[in-house]
Amino acid sequence: MKEGTAALVTATRAVMRVAHDHHSADDAPQAGAAARAIALGTLRWYLRLAPAIGQLLTRPAAGMAPAVHALLVTAAHQVVYSRNAPEGVVDAAVDATRALDAPRASGFVNAVLRRFVREHGALFAKLDADPAVRHAHPRWLVDALRKEAPGRLEDILAGGNERAPMTLRVDLSRTSVAAAQAACAARGIASRPLAGFDAALVLDSPAAALDLPGFAEGLLSVQDAGAQRAAALLAPRGGMRVLDACAAPGGKTGHLLEIAGGDIDLLAVDSDADRLERVAGNLDRLQRRARLACLDLRDAGALAGEAPFDRILIDAPCSATGVIRRHPDIKLLRRPADIPAFARVQGAILATCFAHLAPGGRLLYATCSVLAAENGRVVERFLASTPTARLDGPPEQWWPGVGAPTDGFHYASLTKAPGT
Ligand SMILES: C[S@@+](CC[C@H](N)C(=O)[O-])C[C@H]1O[C@@H](n2cnc3c(N)ncnc32)[C@H](O)[C@@H]1O
């Protein structure tokens, strides 16, 4: 099999796993860089490409072998978004039918893709009138964003298709941003600080983490600048008892320990034992220590036996609609019904954790969702039923968008009335 065909076959399988089998792209078997780039690009534009391919089919795509449909969409991505010659892409797709156990579809694939090469300009001219197709986002999400952020809709949708920058967090207790930038430059890795984010360094182009000077020793971590707001807003100090309630894989756990500037007693909790192991691995690299516990925090009794905490971070499980530019599969995997389901879990975790907040203590409720149903409305409902809780001030909302310095994040800071 030619190299181009092999990459197309691997990418097609990855696209099928997400679009047809509803698996996260992160769970995909390891693929080479070329196949991975094709798969991610196809997932990014799937909701624009699939309707265009659909216009060329005489029968509904649902009746077609999933591998053949995924191949058509993946090859269509190559035609529109790569520099490869369209004829070469069609030939590779025809070859790929054999490896995908669909050799009898080769004539059909050839005919559909040849028409797509000729007609895609006209097809998109018609379909792109709809912003959900133009920006390849699910319609339910476009409708929700139109309500949440009407003035920013186009910007957020277009930003969702950008490649996010690789941003580092510098451990300011061990080095400085200027020193880390100089060390990166010495290895030919260009970067720049980010105004308003004191520990952030944005790389001009992505690099392998292990090539970063000081990464193995924990001086640097890879973390979006928006995620770096969590530890800054919670501001734990030495001597405090801190709960990191949904901790895995431990990005924010490490930052909390770095920022505390002294000994804190930190309990990192997650309900997923495998993911909790990644927290342990990350803390080893950072040369930091915490207590780890695998607990389901929907259970009101999960923290029984723990003394009250001075600071609590809840980085709640959510739709992740703020990080679509990094994880384009989210556009295909999330369903509208997921949002109220997440909100129920978020409310339950909030109630369990707040019950273990010390009087006068601070709890930061965080998500990487941009939907009020998982943010403001969860917190409002909680405040309405909890007289001892109060909102510290307006929540901090980071919107994703074109050229946005951060992913989309929401932070609401709550305190418990003293003496309760
Ligand atoms: C947004 S991720 C946390 C990311 C992490 N804070 C970081 O910065 O690396 C949400 C986490 O919540 C965990 N989680 C989901 N449901 C939970 C529950 N009921 N109790 C505790 N943790 C839960 C998930 O396993 C997931 O690791």
Tab-separated table of C-alpha atoms and ligand atoms in Angstrom:
chain	number	residue	atom	x	y	z
A	1	MET	CA	0.000	0.000	0.000
A	2	LYS	CA	1.305	3.486	-0.846
A	3	GLU	CA	2.139	5.810	2.048
A	4	GLY	CA	-0.714	8.223	1.228
A	5	THR	CA	-3.214	5.367	1.073
A	6	ALA	CA	-2.018	3.925	4.394
A	7	ALA	CA	-2.466	7.293	6.151
A	8	LEU	CA	-5.932	7.671	4.595
A	9	VAL	CA	-6.961	4.186	5.784
A	10	THR	CA	-5.763	4.822	9.365
A	11	ALA	CA	-7.432	8.238	9.433
A	12	THR	CA	-10.685	6.766	8.059
A	13	ARG	CA	-10.742	4.167	10.828
A	14	ALA	CA	-10.168	6.895	13.437
A	15	VAL	CA	-12.979	9.030	11.974
A	16	MET	CA	-15.324	6.011	11.933
A	17	ARG	CA	-14.593	5.284	15.616
A	18	VAL	CA	-15.744	8.775	16.548
A	19	ALA	CA	-18.525	9.480	14.029
A	20	HIS	CA	-20.060	6.015	13.950
A	21	ASP	CA	-18.982	4.248	17.153
A	22	HIS	CA	-19.036	7.405	19.341
A	23	HIS	CA	-15.623	6.855	20.940
A	24	SER	CA	-13.456	9.779	22.006
A	25	ALA	CA	-10.592	10.525	19.595
A	26	ASP	CA	-8.241	10.367	22.612
A	27	ASP	CA	-8.981	6.637	22.968
A	28	ALA	CA	-7.902	5.895	19.373
A	29	PRO	CA	-5.010	3.496	18.804
A	30	GLN	CA	-1.718	5.324	18.230
A	31	ALA	CA	-1.499	6.627	14.667
A	32	GLY	CA	1.346	8.260	12.760
A	33	ALA	CA	1.492	12.053	12.598
A	34	ALA	CA	0.100	12.223	9.049
A	35	ALA	CA	-2.913	9.994	9.779
A	36	ARG	CA	-3.591	11.813	13.053
A	37	ALA	CA	-3.554	15.210	11.331
A	38	ILE	CA	-5.955	13.962	8.628
A	39	ALA	CA	-8.304	12.431	11.220
A	40	LEU	CA	-8.393	15.542	13.417
A	41	GLY	CA	-8.870	17.817	10.395
A	42	THR	CA	-11.712	15.622	9.145
A	43	LEU	CA	-13.403	15.624	12.570
A	44	ARG	CA	-12.992	19.411	12.721
A	45	TRP	CA	-14.833	19.851	9.412
A	46	TYR	CA	-17.028	16.737	9.492
A	47	LEU	CA	-20.292	18.626	9.926
A	48	ARG	CA	-19.558	20.663	6.784
A	49	LEU	CA	-18.156	17.819	4.674
A	50	ALA	CA	-20.751	15.137	5.455
A	51	PRO	CA	-23.729	17.251	4.273
A	52	ALA	CA	-21.862	18.045	1.031
A	53	ILE	CA	-21.135	14.354	0.415
A	54	GLY	CA	-24.764	13.643	1.336
A	55	GLN	CA	-25.923	15.813	-1.580
A	56	LEU	CA	-24.149	13.428	-3.964
A	57	LEU	CA	-25.733	10.238	-2.627
A	58	THR	CA	-28.916	8.799	-4.047
A	59	ARG	CA	-29.589	6.781	-0.891
A	60	PRO	CA	-29.264	7.971	2.763
A	61	ALA	CA	-25.773	7.719	4.241
A	62	ALA	CA	-27.250	5.776	7.196
A	63	GLY	CA	-27.678	2.707	4.963
A	64	MET	CA	-24.061	2.737	3.782
A	65	ALA	CA	-21.209	0.732	5.335
A	66	PRO	CA	-19.761	3.056	8.018
A	67	ALA	CA	-16.205	2.562	6.694
A	68	VAL	CA	-17.230	3.662	3.188
A	69	HIS	CA	-19.019	6.762	4.477
A	70	ALA	CA	-16.068	7.647	6.713
A	71	LEU	CA	-13.722	7.154	3.743
A	72	LEU	CA	-15.767	9.514	1.555
A	73	VAL	CA	-15.777	12.237	4.222
A	74	THR	CA	-12.081	11.781	5.054
A	75	ALA	CA	-11.087	11.925	1.379
A	76	ALA	CA	-13.362	14.961	0.897
A	77	HIS	CA	-11.405	16.653	3.696
A	78	GLN	CA	-8.196	15.962	1.796
A	79	VAL	CA	-9.674	17.423	-1.387
A	80	VAL	CA	-10.776	20.668	0.289
A	81	TYR	CA	-8.288	21.237	3.116
A	82	SER	CA	-4.990	19.692	1.947
A	83	ARG	CA	-2.504	20.624	-0.735
A	84	ASN	CA	-2.650	17.113	-2.231
A	85	ALA	CA	-3.754	16.926	-5.867
A	86	PRO	CA	-7.471	15.976	-5.891
A	87	GLU	CA	-6.913	13.208	-8.504
A	88	GLY	CA	-4.289	11.622	-6.233
A	89	VAL	CA	-6.691	11.754	-3.270
A	90	VAL	CA	-9.413	10.007	-5.295
A	91	ASP	CA	-6.959	7.304	-6.425
A	92	ALA	CA	-5.782	6.763	-2.828
A	93	ALA	CA	-9.421	6.494	-1.664
A	94	VAL	CA	-10.164	3.883	-4.337
A	95	ASP	CA	-7.069	1.922	-3.207
A	96	ALA	CA	-8.165	2.312	0.422
A	97	THR	CA	-11.435	0.418	-0.177
A	98	ARG	CA	-9.468	-2.861	-0.259
A	99	ALA	CA	-7.768	-2.260	3.089
A	100	LEU	CA	-11.138	-1.279	4.560
A	101	ASP	CA	-12.700	-4.595	3.433
A	102	ALA	CA	-14.964	-2.821	0.980
A	103	PRO	CA	-13.392	-3.565	-2.429
A	104	ARG	CA	-16.823	-3.732	-4.065
A	105	ALA	CA	-17.369	-0.070	-3.145
A	106	SER	CA	-14.362	1.083	-5.181
A	107	GLY	CA	-16.393	2.159	-8.242
A	108	PHE	CA	-18.928	3.965	-6.070
A	109	VAL	CA	-16.188	5.763	-4.080
A	110	ASN	CA	-14.499	6.747	-7.335
A	111	ALA	CA	-17.728	8.140	-8.822
A	112	VAL	CA	-18.825	10.088	-5.719
A	113	LEU	CA	-15.397	11.602	-5.105
A	114	ARG	CA	-14.897	12.590	-8.752
A	115	ARG	CA	-18.205	14.441	-8.597
A	116	PHE	CA	-17.184	15.990	-5.269
A	117	VAL	CA	-13.938	17.265	-6.813
A	118	ARG	CA	-15.919	18.899	-9.657
A	119	GLU	CA	-18.895	20.181	-7.697
A	120	HIS	CA	-17.793	20.992	-4.146
A	121	GLY	CA	-17.535	24.740	-4.832
A	122	ALA	CA	-21.185	24.877	-5.900
A	123	LEU	CA	-22.294	22.525	-3.106
A	124	PHE	CA	-20.678	24.677	-0.402
A	125	ALA	CA	-21.997	27.885	-1.963
A	126	LYS	CA	-25.478	26.565	-1.165
A	127	LEU	CA	-24.847	24.757	2.138
A	128	ASP	CA	-22.670	27.451	3.728
A	129	ALA	CA	-25.606	29.840	4.070
A	130	ASP	CA	-26.316	27.922	7.298
A	131	PRO	CA	-23.781	28.903	10.017
A	132	ALA	CA	-23.949	25.398	11.553
A	133	VAL	CA	-22.666	23.956	8.247
A	134	ARG	CA	-20.340	26.859	7.399
A	135	HIS	CA	-18.550	26.460	10.733
A	136	ALA	CA	-19.123	22.704	11.067
A	137	HIS	CA	-20.723	22.856	14.520
A	138	PRO	CA	-23.790	20.881	15.707
A	139	ARG	CA	-27.008	22.833	15.296
A	140	TRP	CA	-28.068	22.435	18.962
A	141	LEU	CA	-24.794	24.039	20.056
A	142	VAL	CA	-25.091	26.882	17.530
A	143	ASP	CA	-28.635	27.552	18.818
A	144	ALA	CA	-27.428	27.522	22.441
A	145	LEU	CA	-24.475	29.840	21.691
A	146	ARG	CA	-26.755	32.227	19.797
A	147	LYS	CA	-28.659	32.670	23.078
A	148	GLU	CA	-25.604	32.733	25.368
A	149	ALA	CA	-23.349	35.055	23.378
A	150	PRO	CA	-25.286	36.509	20.437
A	151	GLY	CA	-22.686	39.159	19.554
A	152	ARG	CA	-19.870	36.617	19.507
A	153	LEU	CA	-21.515	33.733	17.690
A	154	GLU	CA	-19.527	33.916	14.418
A	155	ASP	CA	-16.287	34.526	16.298
A	156	ILE	CA	-16.767	31.578	18.674
A	157	LEU	CA	-17.743	29.201	15.880
A	158	ALA	CA	-14.821	30.255	13.675
A	159	GLY	CA	-12.476	30.040	16.699
A	160	GLY	CA	-13.666	26.480	17.320
A	161	ASN	CA	-11.999	25.486	14.051
A	162	GLU	CA	-8.648	27.148	14.796
A	163	ARG	CA	-5.602	25.239	15.933
A	164	ALA	CA	-5.078	26.135	19.588
A	165	PRO	CA	-1.610	27.322	20.598
A	166	MET	CA	0.546	25.159	22.824
A	167	THR	CA	0.811	27.011	26.116
A	168	LEU	CA	3.163	26.207	28.974
A	169	ARG	CA	2.896	26.870	32.683
A	170	VAL	CA	6.162	27.804	34.325
A	171	ASP	CA	6.687	26.781	37.963
A	172	LEU	CA	7.357	30.269	39.337
A	173	SER	CA	8.551	28.845	42.657
A	174	ARG	CA	11.545	27.277	40.858
A	175	THR	CA	12.259	29.483	37.826
A	176	SER	CA	10.904	32.510	35.950
A	177	VAL	CA	9.030	32.979	32.688
A	178	ALA	CA	12.007	34.933	31.277
A	179	ALA	CA	14.455	32.115	32.175
A	180	ALA	CA	12.132	29.461	30.726
A	181	GLN	CA	11.702	31.503	27.552
A	182	ALA	CA	15.485	31.858	27.193
A	183	ALA	CA	16.024	28.115	27.777
A	184	CYS	CA	13.404	27.308	25.120
A	185	ALA	CA	15.007	29.773	22.686
A	186	ALA	CA	18.392	28.082	23.214
A	187	ARG	CA	16.777	24.880	21.895
A	188	GLY	CA	15.274	26.717	18.926
A	189	ILE	CA	11.782	26.811	20.470
A	190	ALA	CA	10.358	30.325	20.103
A	191	SER	CA	7.790	31.501	22.665
A	192	ARG	CA	6.225	34.617	24.158
A	193	PRO	CA	4.727	35.507	27.544
A	194	LEU	CA	1.003	36.241	27.725
A	195	ALA	CA	-0.125	39.512	29.315
A	196	GLY	CA	-2.324	38.921	32.363
A	197	PHE	CA	-1.167	35.310	32.886
A	198	ASP	CA	1.934	35.469	35.049
A	199	ALA	CA	3.094	31.851	34.585
A	200	ALA	CA	2.166	31.366	30.907
A	201	LEU	CA	4.475	30.982	27.924
A	202	VAL	CA	2.887	30.497	24.487
A	203	LEU	CA	4.932	28.571	21.919
A	204	ASP	CA	5.052	29.923	18.356
A	205	SER	CA	4.560	26.362	17.138
A	206	PRO	CA	3.894	23.134	19.040
A	207	ALA	CA	6.843	21.073	20.297
A	208	ALA	CA	7.159	17.616	21.827
A	209	ALA	CA	6.826	18.031	25.604
A	210	LEU	CA	9.957	15.977	26.276
A	211	ASP	CA	12.002	18.360	24.088
A	212	LEU	CA	11.125	21.285	26.365
A	213	PRO	CA	14.004	22.267	28.658
A	214	GLY	CA	13.039	21.462	32.244
A	215	PHE	CA	9.889	19.506	31.350
A	216	ALA	CA	11.173	16.180	32.728
A	217	GLU	CA	12.218	17.960	35.958
A	218	GLY	CA	8.778	19.593	36.296
A	219	LEU	CA	9.828	23.217	35.713
A	220	LEU	CA	7.299	23.395	32.871
A	221	SER	CA	3.898	21.875	32.241
A	222	VAL	CA	1.623	22.000	29.212
A	223	GLN	CA	-1.559	23.844	30.217
A	224	ASP	CA	-3.899	26.283	28.509
A	225	ALA	CA	-3.711	29.797	29.959
A	226	GLY	CA	-7.429	29.731	30.826
A	227	ALA	CA	-6.869	26.613	32.926
A	228	GLN	CA	-4.096	28.480	34.742
A	229	ARG	CA	-6.707	30.895	36.179
A	230	ALA	CA	-8.005	28.185	38.539
A	231	ALA	CA	-5.065	28.153	40.948
A	232	ALA	CA	-4.655	31.934	40.659
A	233	LEU	CA	-8.309	32.501	41.651
A	234	LEU	CA	-8.355	29.912	44.449
A	235	ALA	CA	-5.065	31.293	45.845
A	236	PRO	CA	-4.182	28.538	48.345
A	237	ARG	CA	-1.503	29.418	50.915
A	238	GLY	CA	0.916	27.396	53.016
A	239	GLY	CA	-0.696	25.678	56.005
A	240	MET	CA	-4.118	25.324	54.343
A	241	ARG	CA	-6.182	22.186	53.819
A	242	VAL	CA	-7.098	22.040	50.136
A	243	LEU	CA	-9.431	19.733	48.203
A	244	ASP	CA	-8.962	19.307	44.434
A	245	ALA	CA	-12.307	17.642	43.836
A	246	CYS	CA	-12.129	16.458	40.207
A	247	ALA	CA	-8.397	16.294	39.886
A	248	ALA	CA	-7.386	13.932	37.079
A	249	PRO	CA	-5.132	14.077	35.153
A	250	GLY	CA	-3.749	16.596	37.623
A	251	GLY	CA	-2.974	19.721	35.592
A	252	LYS	CA	-4.517	22.036	38.164
A	253	THR	CA	-3.385	19.906	41.138
A	254	GLY	CA	0.227	20.629	40.210
A	255	HIS	CA	-0.457	24.334	39.828
A	256	LEU	CA	-2.205	24.529	43.232
A	257	LEU	CA	0.883	22.972	44.838
A	258	GLU	CA	3.250	25.292	42.957
A	259	ILE	CA	1.318	28.430	43.854
A	260	ALA	CA	0.789	27.653	47.551
A	261	GLY	CA	4.426	28.497	48.195
A	262	GLY	CA	4.714	26.204	51.207
A	263	ASP	CA	3.288	23.084	52.738
A	264	ILE	CA	-0.362	22.555	52.002
A	265	ASP	CA	-2.332	19.443	52.823
A	266	LEU	CA	-3.870	18.702	49.439
A	267	LEU	CA	-6.350	15.906	48.820
A	268	ALA	CA	-6.759	15.145	45.101
A	269	VAL	CA	-9.948	13.202	44.371
A	270	ASP	CA	-11.254	11.644	41.180
A	271	SER	CA	-13.844	8.953	40.540
A	272	ASP	CA	-11.777	7.359	37.753
A	273	ALA	CA	-8.998	5.152	39.147
A	274	ASP	CA	-7.053	5.004	35.844
A	275	ARG	CA	-7.103	8.761	35.463
A	276	LEU	CA	-6.051	9.154	39.110
A	277	GLU	CA	-2.870	7.227	38.282
A	278	ARG	CA	-2.030	9.966	35.818
A	279	VAL	CA	-2.247	12.475	38.697
A	280	ALA	CA	0.353	10.409	40.567
A	281	GLY	CA	2.606	10.370	37.463
A	282	ASN	CA	2.274	14.116	36.963
A	283	LEU	CA	3.043	14.877	40.608
A	284	ASP	CA	6.160	12.663	40.437
A	285	ARG	CA	7.398	14.674	37.460
A	286	LEU	CA	6.657	17.954	39.268
A	287	GLN	CA	8.356	16.622	42.422
A	288	ARG	CA	5.246	17.490	44.484
A	289	ARG	CA	3.156	15.494	46.925
A	290	ALA	CA	-0.560	15.166	47.607
A	291	ARG	CA	-2.940	12.616	49.088
A	292	LEU	CA	-4.916	10.841	46.363
A	293	ALA	CA	-8.362	9.249	46.752
A	294	CYS	CA	-10.673	7.557	44.287
A	295	LEU	CA	-14.175	8.716	45.314
A	296	ASP	CA	-17.493	9.463	43.650
A	297	LEU	CA	-18.321	12.936	44.892
A	298	ARG	CA	-21.976	12.675	43.894
A	299	ASP	CA	-22.234	10.625	47.071
A	300	ALA	CA	-22.926	13.044	49.949
A	301	GLY	CA	-20.964	10.796	52.326
A	302	ALA	CA	-17.885	10.412	50.107
A	303	LEU	CA	-15.703	12.741	52.199
A	304	ALA	CA	-16.829	11.434	55.611
A	305	GLY	CA	-13.931	11.532	58.057
A	306	GLU	CA	-12.188	14.457	56.321
A	307	ALA	CA	-11.792	17.647	58.384
A	308	PRO	CA	-13.165	20.821	56.693
A	309	PHE	CA	-11.133	22.328	53.836
A	310	ASP	CA	-10.004	25.971	53.607
A	311	ARG	CA	-9.996	25.893	49.819
A	312	ILE	CA	-11.852	23.640	47.379
A	313	LEU	CA	-11.480	23.465	43.613
A	314	ILE	CA	-14.236	21.703	41.675
A	315	ASP	CA	-13.093	21.352	38.060
A	316	ALA	CA	-16.368	19.671	37.225
A	317	PRO	CA	-16.971	17.075	34.515
A	318	CYS	CA	-18.741	18.968	31.724
A	319	SER	CA	-19.595	19.121	28.019
A	320	ALA	CA	-16.135	20.609	27.289
A	321	THR	CA	-17.759	22.969	24.784
A	322	GLY	CA	-15.055	25.540	25.598
A	323	VAL	CA	-12.232	23.331	24.308
A	324	ILE	CA	-13.596	22.336	20.901
A	325	ARG	CA	-10.595	23.839	19.108
A	326	ARG	CA	-8.383	21.270	20.881
A	327	HIS	CA	-10.865	18.376	20.754
A	328	PRO	CA	-12.944	18.606	17.561
A	329	ASP	CA	-14.523	15.194	18.252
A	330	ILE	CA	-16.628	16.912	20.935
A	331	LYS	CA	-18.728	18.384	18.116
A	332	LEU	CA	-19.773	14.879	17.079
A	333	LEU	CA	-19.929	13.185	20.461
A	334	ARG	CA	-22.041	15.543	22.566
A	335	ARG	CA	-25.827	15.351	22.461
A	336	PRO	CA	-28.291	17.954	23.819
A	337	ALA	CA	-29.446	15.488	26.503
A	338	ASP	CA	-25.876	15.363	27.868
A	339	ILE	CA	-26.160	18.925	29.172
A	340	PRO	CA	-28.892	18.399	31.819
A	341	ALA	CA	-27.176	15.112	32.758
A	342	PHE	CA	-23.892	16.970	33.378
A	343	ALA	CA	-25.782	19.666	35.315
A	344	ARG	CA	-27.210	17.045	37.702
A	345	VAL	CA	-23.738	15.593	38.373
A	346	GLN	CA	-22.251	19.077	38.784
A	347	GLY	CA	-24.956	20.067	41.294
A	348	ALA	CA	-24.434	16.887	43.318
A	349	ILE	CA	-20.626	17.321	43.423
A	350	LEU	CA	-21.042	20.968	44.444
A	351	ALA	CA	-23.349	20.017	47.333
A	352	THR	CA	-21.011	17.270	48.632
A	353	CYS	CA	-17.948	19.513	48.488
A	354	PHE	CA	-19.537	22.655	49.927
A	355	ALA	CA	-20.631	20.650	52.975
A	356	HIS	CA	-16.897	20.084	53.639
A	357	LEU	CA	-15.841	23.718	53.209
A	358	ALA	CA	-14.660	25.406	56.417
A	359	PRO	CA	-16.626	28.486	57.518
A	360	GLY	CA	-14.957	31.481	55.834
A	361	GLY	CA	-13.398	29.134	53.273
A	362	ARG	CA	-13.480	29.521	49.481
A	363	LEU	CA	-14.765	27.111	46.847
A	364	LEU	CA	-14.028	27.651	43.142
A	365	TYR	CA	-16.519	26.060	40.757
A	366	ALA	CA	-14.901	25.662	37.325
A	367	THR	CA	-15.835	24.161	33.981
A	368	CYS	CA	-14.497	24.260	30.442
A	369	SER	CA	-18.090	24.545	29.227
A	370	VAL	CA	-19.459	27.751	27.714
A	371	LEU	CA	-23.081	26.859	28.488
A	372	ALA	CA	-24.965	28.614	31.307
A	373	ALA	CA	-26.864	25.365	31.966
A	374	GLU	CA	-23.598	23.933	33.358
A	375	ASN	CA	-22.280	27.149	34.892
A	376	GLY	CA	-24.413	30.038	36.146
A	377	ARG	CA	-27.595	27.999	36.429
A	378	VAL	CA	-25.935	25.203	38.450
A	379	VAL	CA	-24.495	27.774	40.853
A	380	GLU	CA	-27.764	29.767	41.046
A	381	ARG	CA	-29.744	26.651	41.952
A	382	PHE	CA	-27.187	25.773	44.603
A	383	LEU	CA	-27.203	29.277	46.118
A	384	ALA	CA	-31.010	29.264	46.243
A	385	SER	CA	-30.985	26.117	48.380
A	386	THR	CA	-27.910	26.907	50.525
A	387	PRO	CA	-28.259	29.955	52.820
A	388	THR	CA	-24.637	29.691	54.027
A	389	ALA	CA	-23.228	30.041	50.482
A	390	ARG	CA	-22.554	33.337	48.746
A	391	LEU	CA	-21.040	34.294	45.433
A	392	ASP	CA	-17.837	36.312	45.884
A	393	GLY	CA	-18.388	38.480	42.830
A	394	PRO	CA	-19.255	38.142	39.164
A	395	PRO	CA	-18.010	34.845	37.746
A	396	GLU	CA	-15.056	34.957	35.373
A	397	GLN	CA	-15.992	33.822	31.863
A	398	TRP	CA	-13.380	33.150	29.196
A	399	TRP	CA	-14.850	32.838	25.738
A	400	PRO	CA	-13.130	30.865	23.031
A	401	GLY	CA	-13.007	32.621	19.671
A	402	VAL	CA	-10.815	33.634	16.771
A	403	GLY	CA	-7.285	34.201	18.085
A	404	ALA	CA	-8.500	33.751	21.686
A	405	PRO	CA	-5.575	33.566	24.148
A	406	THR	CA	-7.378	30.879	26.146
A	407	ASP	CA	-9.869	28.075	25.780
A	408	GLY	CA	-13.393	28.686	27.073
A	409	PHE	CA	-13.627	28.496	30.873
A	410	HIS	CA	-16.053	29.541	33.582
A	411	TYR	CA	-15.038	30.261	37.185
A	412	ALA	CA	-17.433	31.050	40.035
A	413	SER	CA	-15.981	31.683	43.473
A	414	LEU	CA	-18.186	30.887	46.497
A	415	THR	CA	-17.569	31.404	50.212
A	416	LYS	CA	-19.215	29.904	53.250
A	417	ALA	CA	-20.517	32.354	55.820
A	418	PRO	CA	-18.097	32.495	58.781
A	419	GLY	CA	-19.183	30.832	61.998
A	420	THR	CA	-21.632	28.374	60.396
B	1	LIG	C1	-12.457	18.449	33.741
B	1	LIG	S1	-11.804	16.948	34.285
B	1	LIG	C2	-10.635	17.487	35.492
B	1	LIG	C3	-9.345	18.046	34.918
B	1	LIG	C4	-8.300	18.300	35.992
B	1	LIG	N1	-8.798	19.150	37.055
B	1	LIG	C5	-7.037	18.919	35.449
B	1	LIG	O1	-6.854	20.125	35.526
B	1	LIG	O2	-6.186	18.166	34.926
B	1	LIG	C6	-13.097	16.344	35.296
B	1	LIG	C7	-12.749	15.123	36.129
B	1	LIG	O3	-13.873	14.826	36.969
B	1	LIG	C8	-13.871	13.430	37.203
B	1	LIG	N2	-15.212	13.055	37.697
B	1	LIG	C9	-16.318	12.817	36.964
B	1	LIG	N3	-17.341	12.499	37.757
B	1	LIG	C10	-16.871	12.534	39.039
B	1	LIG	C11	-17.457	12.271	40.322
B	1	LIG	N4	-18.745	11.914	40.422
B	1	LIG	N5	-16.678	12.379	41.417
B	1	LIG	C12	-15.371	12.727	41.302
B	1	LIG	N6	-14.760	12.988	40.113
B	1	LIG	C13	-15.503	12.890	39.003
B	1	LIG	C14	-13.495	12.848	35.848
B	1	LIG	O4	-12.981	11.539	35.981
B	1	LIG	C15	-12.466	13.851	35.333
B	1	LIG	O5	-11.170	13.397	35.606
